[in-house]
CSV table of C-alpha atoms in Angstrom, one decimal:
chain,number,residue,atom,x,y,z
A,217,UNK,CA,201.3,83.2,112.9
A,218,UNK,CA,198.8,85.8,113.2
A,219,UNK,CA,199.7,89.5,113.4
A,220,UNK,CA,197.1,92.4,113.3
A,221,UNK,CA,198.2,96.0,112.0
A,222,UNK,CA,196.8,99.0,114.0
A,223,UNK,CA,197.6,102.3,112.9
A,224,UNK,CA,196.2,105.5,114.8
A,225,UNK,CA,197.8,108.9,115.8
A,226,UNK,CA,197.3,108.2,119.2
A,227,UNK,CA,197.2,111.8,120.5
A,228,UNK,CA,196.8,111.0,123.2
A,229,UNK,CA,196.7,107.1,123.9
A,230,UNK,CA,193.2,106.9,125.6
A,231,UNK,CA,191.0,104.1,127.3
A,232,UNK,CA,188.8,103.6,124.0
A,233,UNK,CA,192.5,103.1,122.4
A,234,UNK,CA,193.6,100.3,125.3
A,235,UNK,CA,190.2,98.6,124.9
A,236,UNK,CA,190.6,98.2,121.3
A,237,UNK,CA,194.3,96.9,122.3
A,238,UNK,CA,193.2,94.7,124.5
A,239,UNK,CA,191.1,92.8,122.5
A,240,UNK,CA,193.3,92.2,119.4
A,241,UNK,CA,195.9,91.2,122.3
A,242,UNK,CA,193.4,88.1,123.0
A,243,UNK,CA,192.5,86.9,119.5
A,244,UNK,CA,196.5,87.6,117.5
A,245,UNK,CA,199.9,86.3,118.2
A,246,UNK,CA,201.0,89.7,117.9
A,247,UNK,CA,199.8,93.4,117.2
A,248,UNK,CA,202.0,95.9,115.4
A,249,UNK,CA,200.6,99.3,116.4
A,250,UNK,CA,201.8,101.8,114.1
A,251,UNK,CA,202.2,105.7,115.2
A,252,UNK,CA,200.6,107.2,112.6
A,253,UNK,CA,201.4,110.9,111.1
A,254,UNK,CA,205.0,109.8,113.3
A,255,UNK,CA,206.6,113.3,112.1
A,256,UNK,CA,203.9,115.4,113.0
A,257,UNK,CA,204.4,117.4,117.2
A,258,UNK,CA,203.2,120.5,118.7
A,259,UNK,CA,200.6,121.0,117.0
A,260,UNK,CA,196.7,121.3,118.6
A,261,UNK,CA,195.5,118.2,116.9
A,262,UNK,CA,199.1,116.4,117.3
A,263,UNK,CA,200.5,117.9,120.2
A,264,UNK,CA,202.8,114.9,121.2
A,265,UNK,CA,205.8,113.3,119.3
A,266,UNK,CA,206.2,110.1,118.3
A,267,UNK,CA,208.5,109.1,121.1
A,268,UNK,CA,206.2,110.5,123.4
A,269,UNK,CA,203.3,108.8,122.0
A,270,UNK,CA,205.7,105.2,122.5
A,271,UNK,CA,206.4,105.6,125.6
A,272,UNK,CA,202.5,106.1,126.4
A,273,UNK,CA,201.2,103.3,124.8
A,274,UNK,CA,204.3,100.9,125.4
A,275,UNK,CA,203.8,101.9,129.2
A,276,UNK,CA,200.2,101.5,129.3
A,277,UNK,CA,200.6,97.8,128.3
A,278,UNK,CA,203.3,96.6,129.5
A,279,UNK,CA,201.8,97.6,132.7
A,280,UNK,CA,198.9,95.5,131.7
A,281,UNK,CA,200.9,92.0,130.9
A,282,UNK,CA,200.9,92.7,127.4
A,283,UNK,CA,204.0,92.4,125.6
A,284,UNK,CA,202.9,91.0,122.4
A,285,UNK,CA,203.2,94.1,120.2
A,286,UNK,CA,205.5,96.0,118.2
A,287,UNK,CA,205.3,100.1,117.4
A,288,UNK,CA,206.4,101.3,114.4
A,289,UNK,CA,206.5,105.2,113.6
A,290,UNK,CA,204.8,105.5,110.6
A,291,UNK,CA,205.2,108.8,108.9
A,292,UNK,CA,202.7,110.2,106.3
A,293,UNK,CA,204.5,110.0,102.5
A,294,UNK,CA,201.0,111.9,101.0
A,295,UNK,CA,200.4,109.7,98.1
A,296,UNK,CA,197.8,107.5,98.4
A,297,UNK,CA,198.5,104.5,95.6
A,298,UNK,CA,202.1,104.4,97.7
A,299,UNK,CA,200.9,104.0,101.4
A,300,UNK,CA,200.5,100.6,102.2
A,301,UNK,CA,203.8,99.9,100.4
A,302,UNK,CA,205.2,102.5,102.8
A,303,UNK,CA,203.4,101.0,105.8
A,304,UNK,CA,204.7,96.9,104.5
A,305,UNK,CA,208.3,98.0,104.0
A,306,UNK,CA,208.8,99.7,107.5
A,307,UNK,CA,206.6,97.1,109.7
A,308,UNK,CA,206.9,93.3,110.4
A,309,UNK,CA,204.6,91.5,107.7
A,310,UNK,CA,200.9,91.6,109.2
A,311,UNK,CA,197.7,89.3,107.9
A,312,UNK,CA,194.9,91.5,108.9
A,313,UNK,CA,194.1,95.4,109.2
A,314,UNK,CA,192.4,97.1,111.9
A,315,UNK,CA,190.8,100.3,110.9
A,316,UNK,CA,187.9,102.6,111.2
A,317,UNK,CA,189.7,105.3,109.2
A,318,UNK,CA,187.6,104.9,105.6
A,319,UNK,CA,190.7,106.1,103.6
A,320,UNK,CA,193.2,103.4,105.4
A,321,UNK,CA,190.2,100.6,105.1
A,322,UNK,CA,190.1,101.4,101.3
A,323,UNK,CA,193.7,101.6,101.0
A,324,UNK,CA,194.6,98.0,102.7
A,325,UNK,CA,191.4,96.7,100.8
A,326,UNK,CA,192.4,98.1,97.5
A,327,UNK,CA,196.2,95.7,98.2
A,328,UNK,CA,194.2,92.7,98.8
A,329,UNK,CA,194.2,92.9,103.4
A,330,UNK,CA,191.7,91.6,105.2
A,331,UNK,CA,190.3,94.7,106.8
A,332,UNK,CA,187.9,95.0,110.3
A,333,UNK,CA,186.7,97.7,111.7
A,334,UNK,CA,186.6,97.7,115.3
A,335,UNK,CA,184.4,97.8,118.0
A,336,UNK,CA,184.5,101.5,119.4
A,337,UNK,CA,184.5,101.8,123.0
A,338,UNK,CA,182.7,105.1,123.9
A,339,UNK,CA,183.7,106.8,121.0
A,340,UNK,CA,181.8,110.0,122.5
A,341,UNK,CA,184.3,110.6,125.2
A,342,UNK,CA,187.3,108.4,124.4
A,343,UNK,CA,188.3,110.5,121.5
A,344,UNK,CA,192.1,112.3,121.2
A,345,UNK,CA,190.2,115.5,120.0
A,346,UNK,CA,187.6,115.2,123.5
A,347,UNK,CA,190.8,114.7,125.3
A,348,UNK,CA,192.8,117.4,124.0
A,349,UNK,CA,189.9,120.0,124.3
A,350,UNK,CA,189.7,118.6,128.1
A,351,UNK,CA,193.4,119.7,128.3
A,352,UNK,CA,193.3,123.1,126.6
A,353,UNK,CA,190.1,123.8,129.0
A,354,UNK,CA,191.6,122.4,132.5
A,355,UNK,CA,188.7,119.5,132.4
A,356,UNK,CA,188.8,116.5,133.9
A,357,UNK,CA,191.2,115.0,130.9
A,358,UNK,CA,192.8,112.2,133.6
A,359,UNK,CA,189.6,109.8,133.5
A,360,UNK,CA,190.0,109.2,129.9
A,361,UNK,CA,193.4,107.7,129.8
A,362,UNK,CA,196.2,105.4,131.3
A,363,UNK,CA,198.0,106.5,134.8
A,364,UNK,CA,200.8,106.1,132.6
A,365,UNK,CA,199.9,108.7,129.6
A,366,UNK,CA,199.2,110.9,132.8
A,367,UNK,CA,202.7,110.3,133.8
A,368,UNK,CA,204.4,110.8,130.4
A,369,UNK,CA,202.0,114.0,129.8
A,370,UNK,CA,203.5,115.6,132.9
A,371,UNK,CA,207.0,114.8,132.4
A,372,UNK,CA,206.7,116.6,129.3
A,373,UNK,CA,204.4,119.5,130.3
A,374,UNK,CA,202.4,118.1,127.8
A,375,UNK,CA,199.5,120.2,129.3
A,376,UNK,CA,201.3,123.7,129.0
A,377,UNK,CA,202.4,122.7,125.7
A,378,UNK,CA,199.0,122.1,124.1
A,379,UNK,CA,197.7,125.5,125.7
A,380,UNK,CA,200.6,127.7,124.7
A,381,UNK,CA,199.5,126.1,120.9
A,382,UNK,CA,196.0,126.5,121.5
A,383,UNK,CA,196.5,130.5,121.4
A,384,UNK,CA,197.0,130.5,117.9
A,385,UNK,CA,194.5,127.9,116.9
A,386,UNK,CA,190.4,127.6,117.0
A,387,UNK,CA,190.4,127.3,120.4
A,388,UNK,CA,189.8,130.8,122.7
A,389,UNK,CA,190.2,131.1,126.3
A,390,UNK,CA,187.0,132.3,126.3
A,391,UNK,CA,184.4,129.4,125.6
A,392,UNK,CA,184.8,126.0,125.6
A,393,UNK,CA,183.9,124.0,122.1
A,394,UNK,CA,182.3,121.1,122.5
């Protein structure tokens, strides 16, 4: 049986993240997405919390006809040589690593995984970061992801959340970053 390993921080689940999805969903028997940095909330680069970041991507496929996955919150243990023995011992046993994070590709390498980068869908635009500085900025943040993030990001009030952060961050009310 084939199972792929995903792992991203999914803040928010976008359409570059679904895309991705969708194509391991054709070619394994089963993806295991793991929620990466799973302890980490309200912050401007992780604004959401790992619950809310399941419900988002478990709605968005299941929506889709695709039920073969499994999340797994995976939090961040910060030593290196002990990660992917952190990441084996909390998911179901995987074959093959997805990753274009250089630090989790060496790491997974370094243990023996086959590792693949994948295919980026619009990377320019379908980024969390893009997204979140959409939010922050009240642009056009809806195109980018799932009806169902939308609907998870409002039941939250996800969007005054990540503003009332942004006052203390890098972001100003007065110009945009791009």
């Amino acid at each position: 049986m084939m199972r792929a390993l995903i792992i991203g921080r999914f803040q928010p689940f976008h359409l570059g993240h679904l895309k991705i999805i969708e194509d391991l969903a054709k070619r394994h028997d089963y993806i295991i997405i793991g929620i990466g940095s799973a302890q980490e909330s309200h912050t401007v680069e992780n604004p959401f919390t790992a619950g809310e970041r399941h419900l988002m991507i478990a709605n968005s496929l299941e929506s889709r006809n695709i039920n073969n996955f499994y999340l797994v919150p995976i939090e961040d243990i910060y030593r290196n040589a002990l990660w992917v023995a952190h990441v084996e011992s909390i998911a179901p046993p995987f074959n093959v690593v997805y990753s274009a994070n250089p630090l989790v590709k060496r790491l997974f390498m370094e243990k023996g995984y086959k590792v693949i980068m994948p295919e980026l869908y619009r990377r320019d635009i379908y980024s969390g970061k893009e997204i979140r500085r959409r939010m922050i900025y009240d642009e056009n943040w809806q195109e980018l992801v799932t009806k169902e993030v939308i609907k998870v990001i409002d039941e939250i009030d996800g969007i005054n959340r990540i503003k009332e952060i942004a006052k203390n961050d890098e972001y100003s009310t007065d110009q945009p970053k791009k």
